Short mmCIF file of N, CA, C and O in Angstrom, two decimals:
data_model
loop_
_atom_site.label_atom_id
_atom_site.label_comp_id
_atom_site.label_asym_id
_atom_site.label_seq_id
_atom_site.Cartn_x
_atom_site.Cartn_y
_atom_site.Cartn_z
N VAL A 1 -4.83 -78.14 -93.47
CA VAL A 1 -5.49 -79.44 -93.53
C VAL A 1 -4.89 -80.32 -92.45
O VAL A 1 -3.68 -80.57 -92.45
N GLN A 2 -5.72 -80.79 -91.54
CA GLN A 2 -5.19 -81.49 -90.37
C GLN A 2 -6.22 -82.47 -89.82
O GLN A 2 -7.42 -82.24 -89.91
N LEU A 3 -5.70 -83.56 -89.26
CA LEU A 3 -6.50 -84.52 -88.52
C LEU A 3 -5.91 -84.67 -87.13
O LEU A 3 -4.68 -84.78 -87.00
N VAL A 4 -6.76 -84.68 -86.13
CA VAL A 4 -6.28 -84.84 -84.76
C VAL A 4 -7.07 -85.94 -84.08
O VAL A 4 -8.30 -85.84 -83.95
N GLU A 5 -6.35 -86.97 -83.64
CA GLU A 5 -6.98 -88.07 -82.93
C GLU A 5 -6.96 -87.82 -81.42
O GLU A 5 -6.07 -87.14 -80.92
N SER A 6 -7.91 -88.42 -80.75
CA SER A 6 -7.95 -88.39 -79.30
C SER A 6 -8.72 -89.60 -78.80
O SER A 6 -9.36 -90.30 -79.58
N GLY A 7 -8.65 -89.82 -77.48
CA GLY A 7 -9.44 -90.88 -76.88
C GLY A 7 -8.67 -92.12 -76.50
O GLY A 7 -9.23 -93.04 -75.89
N GLY A 8 -7.39 -92.18 -76.85
CA GLY A 8 -6.61 -93.35 -76.48
C GLY A 8 -6.29 -93.35 -74.99
O GLY A 8 -6.57 -92.40 -74.28
N GLY A 9 -5.72 -94.45 -74.54
CA GLY A 9 -5.36 -94.58 -73.13
C GLY A 9 -5.26 -96.03 -72.75
O GLY A 9 -5.03 -96.91 -73.59
N LEU A 10 -5.44 -96.28 -71.46
CA LEU A 10 -5.32 -97.63 -70.90
C LEU A 10 -6.71 -98.19 -70.61
O LEU A 10 -7.55 -97.51 -70.02
N VAL A 11 -6.93 -99.42 -71.01
CA VAL A 11 -8.22 -100.07 -70.77
C VAL A 11 -7.97 -101.55 -70.49
O VAL A 11 -6.99 -102.12 -70.98
N GLN A 12 -8.83 -102.15 -69.71
CA GLN A 12 -8.68 -103.58 -69.40
C GLN A 12 -9.21 -104.42 -70.54
O GLN A 12 -10.12 -104.01 -71.28
N GLU A 13 -8.65 -105.58 -70.65
CA GLU A 13 -9.11 -106.53 -71.67
C GLU A 13 -10.59 -106.79 -71.50
O GLU A 13 -11.09 -106.96 -70.40
N GLY A 14 -11.32 -106.77 -72.63
CA GLY A 14 -12.76 -106.94 -72.59
C GLY A 14 -13.52 -105.63 -72.48
O GLY A 14 -14.75 -105.60 -72.63
N GLY A 15 -12.81 -104.56 -72.22
CA GLY A 15 -13.42 -103.25 -72.07
C GLY A 15 -13.64 -102.55 -73.40
O GLY A 15 -13.41 -103.12 -74.47
N SER A 16 -14.11 -101.31 -73.30
CA SER A 16 -14.43 -100.51 -74.49
C SER A 16 -13.72 -99.16 -74.43
O SER A 16 -13.37 -98.67 -73.36
N MET A 17 -13.57 -98.59 -75.61
CA MET A 17 -12.94 -97.28 -75.72
C MET A 17 -13.42 -96.64 -77.02
O MET A 17 -13.65 -97.36 -77.99
N ARG A 18 -13.57 -95.31 -77.03
CA ARG A 18 -13.95 -94.63 -78.25
C ARG A 18 -12.87 -93.63 -78.65
O ARG A 18 -12.52 -92.75 -77.87
N LEU A 19 -12.41 -93.77 -79.86
CA LEU A 19 -11.45 -92.82 -80.42
C LEU A 19 -12.19 -91.79 -81.27
O LEU A 19 -13.20 -92.10 -81.89
N SER A 20 -11.64 -90.59 -81.30
CA SER A 20 -12.21 -89.52 -82.11
C SER A 20 -11.16 -88.97 -83.06
O SER A 20 -9.96 -88.96 -82.74
N CYS A 21 -11.61 -88.51 -84.21
CA CYS A 21 -10.72 -87.90 -85.20
C CYS A 21 -11.42 -86.66 -85.73
O CYS A 21 -12.46 -86.76 -86.38
N ILE A 22 -10.85 -85.50 -85.42
CA ILE A 22 -11.44 -84.23 -85.84
C ILE A 22 -10.65 -83.66 -87.01
O ILE A 22 -9.42 -83.59 -86.96
N ALA A 23 -11.37 -83.25 -88.04
CA ALA A 23 -10.74 -82.65 -89.21
C ALA A 23 -10.80 -81.14 -89.13
O ALA A 23 -11.81 -80.57 -88.72
N SER A 24 -9.74 -80.49 -89.55
CA SER A 24 -9.74 -79.04 -89.68
C SER A 24 -9.13 -78.67 -91.01
O SER A 24 -8.23 -79.34 -91.51
N GLY A 25 -9.64 -77.61 -91.61
CA GLY A 25 -9.15 -77.19 -92.91
C GLY A 25 -9.84 -77.86 -94.09
O GLY A 25 -9.59 -77.51 -95.23
N PHE A 26 -10.67 -78.85 -93.80
CA PHE A 26 -11.45 -79.52 -94.84
C PHE A 26 -12.61 -80.24 -94.17
O PHE A 26 -12.64 -80.38 -92.95
N THR A 27 -13.53 -80.71 -94.97
CA THR A 27 -14.64 -81.49 -94.42
C THR A 27 -14.60 -82.89 -95.00
O THR A 27 -14.02 -83.12 -96.07
N PHE A 28 -15.22 -83.82 -94.30
CA PHE A 28 -15.21 -85.21 -94.74
C PHE A 28 -16.15 -85.46 -95.91
O PHE A 28 -16.21 -86.56 -96.43
N HIS A 29 -16.88 -84.43 -96.32
CA HIS A 29 -17.92 -84.62 -97.33
C HIS A 29 -17.38 -85.24 -98.62
O HIS A 29 -18.02 -86.09 -99.22
N THR A 30 -16.21 -84.83 -99.04
CA THR A 30 -15.65 -85.37 -100.29
C THR A 30 -14.43 -86.23 -100.04
O THR A 30 -13.60 -86.44 -100.92
N TYR A 31 -14.31 -86.71 -98.82
CA TYR A 31 -13.18 -87.55 -98.44
C TYR A 31 -13.67 -88.90 -97.92
O TYR A 31 -14.74 -89.01 -97.32
N GLU A 32 -12.84 -89.87 -98.12
CA GLU A 32 -13.01 -91.15 -97.46
C GLU A 32 -12.08 -91.14 -96.25
O GLU A 32 -10.95 -90.67 -96.35
N VAL A 33 -12.56 -91.64 -95.12
CA VAL A 33 -11.77 -91.57 -93.90
C VAL A 33 -11.60 -92.98 -93.33
O VAL A 33 -12.50 -93.81 -93.43
N GLY A 34 -10.45 -93.21 -92.76
CA GLY A 34 -10.20 -94.54 -92.22
C GLY A 34 -9.38 -94.50 -90.95
O GLY A 34 -8.66 -93.53 -90.67
N TRP A 35 -9.52 -95.56 -90.19
CA TRP A 35 -8.68 -95.77 -89.01
C TRP A 35 -7.69 -96.89 -89.34
O TRP A 35 -8.07 -97.94 -89.89
N PHE A 36 -6.45 -96.63 -88.98
CA PHE A 36 -5.39 -97.60 -89.22
C PHE A 36 -4.60 -97.75 -87.92
O PHE A 36 -4.68 -96.90 -87.04
N ARG A 37 -3.85 -98.83 -87.82
CA ARG A 37 -3.05 -98.99 -86.63
C ARG A 37 -1.67 -99.52 -87.00
O ARG A 37 -1.48 -100.16 -88.02
N GLN A 38 -0.75 -99.22 -86.12
CA GLN A 38 0.64 -99.59 -86.35
C GLN A 38 0.84 -101.05 -85.99
O GLN A 38 0.47 -101.49 -84.91
N VAL A 39 1.44 -101.78 -86.90
CA VAL A 39 1.72 -103.19 -86.68
C VAL A 39 3.19 -103.44 -87.02
O VAL A 39 3.65 -103.02 -88.07
N PRO A 40 3.94 -104.12 -86.12
CA PRO A 40 5.36 -104.34 -86.39
C PRO A 40 5.59 -105.03 -87.73
O PRO A 40 4.93 -106.01 -88.06
N GLY A 41 6.49 -104.48 -88.51
CA GLY A 41 6.85 -105.09 -89.78
C GLY A 41 5.90 -104.83 -90.91
O GLY A 41 6.09 -105.36 -92.01
N LYS A 42 4.87 -104.03 -90.69
CA LYS A 42 3.89 -103.75 -91.74
C LYS A 42 3.64 -102.26 -91.82
O LYS A 42 3.88 -101.52 -90.88
N ASP A 43 3.14 -101.87 -92.96
CA ASP A 43 2.63 -100.52 -93.09
C ASP A 43 1.38 -100.44 -92.22
O ASP A 43 0.97 -101.43 -91.64
N HIS A 44 0.79 -99.31 -92.13
CA HIS A 44 -0.42 -99.16 -91.32
C HIS A 44 -1.43 -100.25 -91.68
O HIS A 44 -1.76 -100.44 -92.84
N GLU A 45 -1.91 -100.95 -90.67
CA GLU A 45 -2.94 -101.98 -90.89
C GLU A 45 -4.30 -101.32 -90.90
O GLU A 45 -4.64 -100.55 -89.99
N GLY A 46 -5.10 -101.63 -91.91
CA GLY A 46 -6.42 -101.06 -91.99
C GLY A 46 -7.36 -101.62 -90.94
O GLY A 46 -7.47 -102.83 -90.80
N VAL A 47 -8.00 -100.75 -90.19
CA VAL A 47 -8.94 -101.15 -89.13
C VAL A 47 -10.38 -100.97 -89.62
O VAL A 47 -11.17 -101.91 -89.58
N SER A 48 -10.70 -99.77 -90.07
CA SER A 48 -12.04 -99.49 -90.56
C SER A 48 -12.03 -98.24 -91.41
O SER A 48 -11.24 -97.34 -91.17
N SER A 49 -12.92 -98.17 -92.38
CA SER A 49 -13.04 -96.97 -93.20
C SER A 49 -14.49 -96.76 -93.59
O SER A 49 -15.31 -97.68 -93.55
N MET A 50 -14.78 -95.52 -93.97
CA MET A 50 -16.12 -95.18 -94.40
C MET A 50 -16.08 -93.97 -95.31
O MET A 50 -15.08 -93.27 -95.37
N GLY A 51 -17.19 -93.77 -96.03
CA GLY A 51 -17.32 -92.57 -96.81
C GLY A 51 -16.80 -92.63 -98.22
O GLY A 51 -16.49 -91.58 -98.81
N ASP A 52 -16.70 -93.83 -98.82
CA ASP A 52 -16.31 -93.85 -100.22
C ASP A 52 -17.50 -93.35 -101.06
O ASP A 52 -18.53 -92.96 -100.52
N ARG A 53 -17.35 -93.34 -102.37
CA ARG A 53 -18.36 -92.72 -103.23
C ARG A 53 -19.73 -93.36 -103.06
O ARG A 53 -20.76 -92.71 -103.27
N LEU A 54 -19.76 -94.62 -102.64
CA LEU A 54 -21.04 -95.30 -102.46
C LEU A 54 -21.45 -95.35 -101.00
O LEU A 54 -22.43 -96.00 -100.66
N GLY A 55 -20.73 -94.67 -100.15
CA GLY A 55 -21.09 -94.60 -98.75
C GLY A 55 -20.90 -95.88 -97.98
O GLY A 55 -21.55 -96.12 -96.97
N ARG A 56 -19.99 -96.73 -98.44
CA ARG A 56 -19.79 -98.03 -97.81
C ARG A 56 -18.86 -97.94 -96.61
O ARG A 56 -18.05 -97.02 -96.50
N THR A 57 -18.99 -98.94 -95.76
CA THR A 57 -18.16 -99.06 -94.57
C THR A 57 -17.41 -100.38 -94.63
O THR A 57 -17.98 -101.39 -95.04
N TYR A 58 -16.16 -100.35 -94.22
CA TYR A 58 -15.33 -101.54 -94.26
C TYR A 58 -14.67 -101.77 -92.90
O TYR A 58 -14.40 -100.82 -92.16
N TYR A 59 -14.43 -103.03 -92.61
CA TYR A 59 -13.73 -103.40 -91.38
C TYR A 59 -12.68 -104.45 -91.67
O TYR A 59 -12.88 -105.33 -92.52
N GLY A 60 -11.59 -104.35 -90.94
CA GLY A 60 -10.58 -105.40 -91.02
C GLY A 60 -11.08 -106.67 -90.36
O GLY A 60 -11.91 -106.62 -89.45
N ASP A 61 -10.57 -107.80 -90.78
CA ASP A 61 -11.04 -109.09 -90.26
C ASP A 61 -10.87 -109.20 -88.75
O ASP A 61 -11.72 -109.78 -88.06
N SER A 62 -9.79 -108.65 -88.23
CA SER A 62 -9.50 -108.80 -86.81
C SER A 62 -10.41 -107.97 -85.91
O SER A 62 -10.45 -108.21 -84.69
N VAL A 63 -11.12 -107.01 -86.47
CA VAL A 63 -11.98 -106.15 -85.63
C VAL A 63 -13.45 -106.27 -86.00
O VAL A 63 -14.31 -105.69 -85.33
N GLN A 64 -13.74 -107.00 -87.07
CA GLN A 64 -15.13 -107.16 -87.51
C GLN A 64 -15.98 -107.67 -86.35
O GLN A 64 -15.62 -108.64 -85.68
N GLY A 65 -17.10 -107.02 -86.11
CA GLY A 65 -18.00 -107.43 -85.05
C GLY A 65 -17.68 -106.82 -83.69
O GLY A 65 -18.48 -106.93 -82.75
N ARG A 66 -16.51 -106.18 -83.57
CA ARG A 66 -16.13 -105.58 -82.29
C ARG A 66 -16.02 -104.06 -82.38
O ARG A 66 -16.30 -103.36 -81.41
N PHE A 67 -15.58 -103.55 -83.51
CA PHE A 67 -15.38 -102.11 -83.69
C PHE A 67 -16.48 -101.54 -84.59
O PHE A 67 -16.98 -102.22 -85.49
N ILE A 68 -16.80 -100.28 -84.33
CA ILE A 68 -17.81 -99.59 -85.15
C ILE A 68 -17.29 -98.20 -85.50
O ILE A 68 -16.91 -97.44 -84.61
N ILE A 69 -17.32 -97.88 -86.78
CA ILE A 69 -16.93 -96.55 -87.23
C ILE A 69 -18.18 -95.72 -87.48
O ILE A 69 -19.21 -96.24 -87.94
N SER A 70 -18.11 -94.44 -87.13
CA SER A 70 -19.25 -93.56 -87.35
C SER A 70 -18.76 -92.14 -87.57
O SER A 70 -17.60 -91.83 -87.32
N MET A 71 -19.67 -91.29 -88.02
CA MET A 71 -19.29 -89.92 -88.32
C MET A 71 -20.35 -88.95 -87.85
O MET A 71 -21.54 -89.22 -87.96
N ASN A 72 -19.91 -87.83 -87.32
CA ASN A 72 -20.79 -86.72 -86.98
C ASN A 72 -20.41 -85.57 -87.91
O ASN A 72 -19.40 -84.90 -87.70
N ASN A 73 -21.21 -85.37 -88.94
CA ASN A 73 -20.87 -84.35 -89.95
C ASN A 73 -20.87 -82.95 -89.36
O ASN A 73 -20.05 -82.12 -89.74
N ALA A 74 -21.78 -82.70 -88.45
CA ALA A 74 -21.87 -81.36 -87.85
C ALA A 74 -20.59 -81.02 -87.09
O ALA A 74 -20.20 -79.85 -87.02
N LYS A 75 -19.96 -82.03 -86.52
CA LYS A 75 -18.73 -81.81 -85.75
C LYS A 75 -17.49 -82.12 -86.57
O LYS A 75 -16.37 -82.00 -86.06
N ASN A 76 -17.69 -82.55 -87.81
CA ASN A 76 -16.56 -82.90 -88.68
C ASN A 76 -15.63 -83.89 -87.98
O ASN A 76 -14.40 -83.75 -88.00
N THR A 77 -16.25 -84.88 -87.36
CA THR A 77 -15.53 -85.83 -86.51
C THR A 77 -15.92 -87.25 -86.88
O THR A 77 -17.10 -87.54 -87.11
N VAL A 78 -14.93 -88.11 -86.91
CA VAL A 78 -15.14 -89.54 -87.10
C VAL A 78 -14.76 -90.26 -85.83
O VAL A 78 -13.77 -89.89 -85.17
N TYR A 79 -15.54 -91.27 -85.49
CA TYR A 79 -15.31 -92.02 -84.26
C TYR A 79 -14.99 -93.48 -84.58
O TYR A 79 -15.40 -94.01 -85.61
N LEU A 80 -14.30 -94.10 -83.67
CA LEU A 80 -14.09 -95.54 -83.72
C LEU A 80 -14.43 -96.09 -82.34
O LEU A 80 -13.70 -95.88 -81.38
N GLN A 81 -15.58 -96.73 -82.26
CA GLN A 81 -16.00 -97.38 -81.02
C GLN A 81 -15.39 -98.77 -80.99
O GLN A 81 -15.66 -99.58 -81.88
N MET A 82 -14.59 -99.03 -79.98
CA MET A 82 -13.89 -100.31 -79.88
C MET A 82 -14.43 -101.06 -78.67
O MET A 82 -14.35 -100.58 -77.55
N ASN A 83 -15.01 -102.21 -78.93
CA ASN A 83 -15.60 -103.04 -77.87
C ASN A 83 -14.87 -104.36 -77.77
O ASN A 83 -14.18 -104.79 -78.70
N ASN A 84 -15.02 -105.00 -76.61
CA ASN A 84 -14.38 -106.29 -76.38
C ASN A 84 -12.90 -106.25 -76.78
O ASN A 84 -12.42 -107.10 -77.54
N LEU A 85 -12.21 -105.28 -76.25
CA LEU A 85 -10.81 -105.08 -76.62
C LEU A 85 -9.94 -106.24 -76.15
O LEU A 85 -10.15 -106.81 -75.08
N LYS A 86 -8.96 -106.56 -76.97
CA LYS A 86 -8.02 -107.64 -76.69
C LYS A 86 -6.62 -107.05 -76.56
O LYS A 86 -6.34 -105.96 -77.07
N ARG A 87 -5.75 -107.79 -75.94
CA ARG A 87 -4.39 -107.29 -75.74
C ARG A 87 -3.72 -107.00 -77.07
O ARG A 87 -2.95 -106.04 -77.20
N GLU A 88 -4.03 -107.80 -78.08
CA GLU A 88 -3.41 -107.59 -79.38
C GLU A 88 -3.92 -106.33 -80.10
O GLU A 88 -3.41 -105.97 -81.16
N ASP A 89 -4.91 -105.67 -79.53
CA ASP A 89 -5.37 -104.40 -80.09
C ASP A 89 -4.49 -103.24 -79.62
O ASP A 89 -4.66 -102.10 -80.09
N SER A 90 -3.58 -103.52 -78.71
CA SER A 90 -2.72 -102.47 -78.17
C SER A 90 -1.74 -101.99 -79.24
O SER A 90 -0.96 -102.78 -79.77
N THR A 91 -1.82 -100.72 -79.55
CA THR A 91 -0.90 -100.09 -80.48
C THR A 91 -1.33 -98.65 -80.69
O THR A 91 -2.29 -98.19 -80.06
N THR A 92 -0.66 -97.95 -81.58
CA THR A 92 -1.05 -96.59 -81.92
C THR A 92 -2.03 -96.61 -83.08
O THR A 92 -1.81 -97.30 -84.09
N TYR A 93 -3.11 -95.87 -82.93
CA TYR A 93 -4.15 -95.79 -83.95
C TYR A 93 -4.08 -94.43 -84.65
O TYR A 93 -3.93 -93.39 -83.99
N TYR A 94 -4.19 -94.48 -85.96
CA TYR A 94 -4.10 -93.28 -86.78
C TYR A 94 -5.37 -93.09 -87.59
O TYR A 94 -5.98 -94.07 -88.06
N CYS A 95 -5.71 -91.85 -87.76
CA CYS A 95 -6.81 -91.48 -88.63
C CYS A 95 -6.21 -90.96 -89.94
O CYS A 95 -5.28 -90.15 -89.92
N GLY A 96 -6.74 -91.42 -91.06
CA GLY A 96 -6.27 -90.96 -92.36
C GLY A 96 -7.45 -90.64 -93.25
O GLY A 96 -8.54 -91.17 -93.06
N ALA A 97 -7.23 -89.77 -94.22
CA ALA A 97 -8.30 -89.40 -95.14
C ALA A 97 -7.73 -89.22 -96.54
O ALA A 97 -6.57 -88.83 -96.71
N ARG A 98 -8.55 -89.52 -97.52
CA ARG A 98 -8.15 -89.32 -98.91
C ARG A 98 -9.34 -88.82 -99.70
O ARG A 98 -10.49 -89.13 -99.38
N ARG A 99 -9.05 -88.06 -100.73
CA ARG A 99 -10.12 -87.54 -101.58
C ARG A 99 -10.76 -88.68 -102.36
O ARG A 99 -10.10 -89.67 -102.68
N HIS A 100 -12.01 -88.54 -102.66
CA HIS A 100 -12.68 -89.52 -103.49
C HIS A 100 -11.99 -89.62 -104.84
O HIS A 100 -11.44 -88.64 -105.35
N GLY A 101 -12.01 -90.81 -105.40
CA GLY A 101 -11.47 -90.96 -106.75
C GLY A 101 -10.44 -92.06 -106.88
O GLY A 101 -10.14 -92.50 -107.98
N THR A 102 -9.90 -92.52 -105.77
CA THR A 102 -8.94 -93.61 -105.82
C THR A 102 -9.69 -94.94 -105.82
O THR A 102 -10.48 -95.19 -104.93
N GLY A 103 -9.42 -95.79 -106.80
CA GLY A 103 -10.22 -96.99 -106.96
C GLY A 103 -9.97 -98.06 -105.92
O GLY A 103 -10.88 -98.74 -105.49
N VAL A 104 -8.74 -98.25 -105.49
CA VAL A 104 -8.43 -99.33 -104.58
C VAL A 104 -9.02 -99.05 -103.20
O VAL A 104 -9.13 -97.90 -102.77
N GLN A 105 -9.43 -100.14 -102.53
CA GLN A 105 -10.06 -99.98 -101.22
C GLN A 105 -9.09 -99.32 -100.24
O GLN A 105 -7.93 -99.74 -100.12
N PHE A 106 -9.55 -98.33 -99.54
CA PHE A 106 -8.70 -97.54 -98.66
C PHE A 106 -8.03 -98.39 -97.59
O PHE A 106 -6.86 -98.21 -97.28
N LEU A 107 -8.76 -99.37 -97.04
CA LEU A 107 -8.21 -100.17 -95.95
C LEU A 107 -6.93 -100.90 -96.37
O LEU A 107 -6.06 -101.15 -95.55
N THR A 108 -6.86 -101.26 -97.63
CA THR A 108 -5.69 -101.99 -98.13
C THR A 108 -4.65 -101.08 -98.75
O THR A 108 -3.63 -101.55 -99.24
N ALA A 109 -4.92 -99.79 -98.73
CA ALA A 109 -4.03 -98.85 -99.41
C ALA A 109 -3.76 -97.62 -98.56
O ALA A 109 -4.11 -96.49 -98.96
N PRO A 110 -3.16 -97.80 -97.39
CA PRO A 110 -2.87 -96.63 -96.55
C PRO A 110 -1.97 -95.62 -97.25
O PRO A 110 -2.00 -94.43 -96.92
N TRP A 111 -1.19 -96.08 -98.21
CA TRP A 111 -0.30 -95.18 -98.95
C TRP A 111 -1.07 -94.13 -99.74
O TRP A 111 -0.50 -93.12 -100.16
N SER A 112 -2.35 -94.37 -99.97
CA SER A 112 -3.16 -93.44 -100.77
C SER A 112 -3.73 -92.28 -99.96
O SER A 112 -4.39 -91.40 -100.51
N ALA A 113 -3.47 -92.26 -98.65
CA ALA A 113 -4.00 -91.19 -97.82
C ALA A 113 -3.39 -89.84 -98.22
O ALA A 113 -2.22 -89.75 -98.53
N ASP A 114 -4.22 -88.81 -98.17
CA ASP A 114 -3.77 -87.45 -98.44
C ASP A 114 -3.37 -86.72 -97.16
O ASP A 114 -2.59 -85.77 -97.19
N VAL A 115 -3.93 -87.16 -96.06
CA VAL A 115 -3.63 -86.52 -94.78
C VAL A 115 -3.70 -87.55 -93.68
O VAL A 115 -4.56 -88.44 -93.71
N TRP A 116 -2.82 -87.42 -92.69
CA TRP A 116 -2.76 -88.31 -91.52
C TRP A 116 -2.77 -87.50 -90.24
O TRP A 116 -2.25 -86.39 -90.18
N GLY A 117 -3.36 -88.10 -89.21
CA GLY A 117 -3.19 -87.56 -87.88
C GLY A 117 -1.90 -88.10 -87.27
O GLY A 117 -1.21 -88.92 -87.88
N LYS A 118 -1.59 -87.64 -86.07
CA LYS A 118 -0.35 -88.05 -85.42
C LYS A 118 -0.51 -89.31 -84.58
O LYS A 118 0.48 -89.84 -84.07
N GLY A 119 -1.74 -89.75 -84.43
CA GLY A 119 -1.97 -91.01 -83.74
C GLY A 119 -2.32 -90.86 -82.28
O GLY A 119 -2.02 -89.85 -81.64
N THR A 120 -2.97 -91.89 -81.76
CA THR A 120 -3.30 -91.96 -80.34
C THR A 120 -3.04 -93.39 -79.88
O THR A 120 -3.41 -94.36 -80.56
N LEU A 121 -2.42 -93.52 -78.72
CA LEU A 121 -1.98 -94.82 -78.23
C LEU A 121 -3.07 -95.50 -77.43
O LEU A 121 -3.65 -94.91 -76.52
N VAL A 122 -3.32 -96.74 -77.76
CA VAL A 122 -4.27 -97.58 -77.03
C VAL A 122 -3.50 -98.73 -76.39
O VAL A 122 -2.76 -99.44 -77.08
N THR A 123 -3.69 -98.90 -75.10
CA THR A 123 -3.04 -99.99 -74.38
C THR A 123 -4.10 -100.81 -73.68
O THR A 123 -4.88 -100.28 -72.88
N VAL A 124 -4.14 -102.10 -73.99
CA VAL A 124 -5.11 -103.01 -73.39
C VAL A 124 -4.37 -103.92 -72.41
O VAL A 124 -3.47 -104.65 -72.82
N SER A 125 -4.76 -103.87 -71.16
CA SER A 125 -4.08 -104.66 -70.13
C SER A 125 -4.90 -105.89 -69.77
O SER A 125 -6.12 -105.91 -69.92
N SER A 126 -4.19 -106.90 -69.26
CA SER A 126 -4.88 -108.13 -68.88
C SER A 126 -5.43 -108.04 -67.47
O SER A 126 -5.09 -107.12 -66.72
#
């Protein structure tokens, strides 16, 4: 069971970047998947999640309207399209997944993840 992120790198402020998260050893069909990022002094900050039992999508306040999460079931891949990037978006982004059944919203409960990727670094320059 593994998640592998890719797509990070250097981008100018105001630019766009797409991150990918590929699952192996399981499918997203019965999992909720989320993107989180490292924030100093905090556990993983929730960025976006999708795929709960009701098929809902969630976004963190700081990325609402700029980031879009999507999934390609055939490729067992989740994407995070990041637009209008800001310098404060610079950090390592992680993909996490958990089995359906946990009541608390995934974005606020990174501790509930069953599997994590190793992360991909995003750097936004001015």
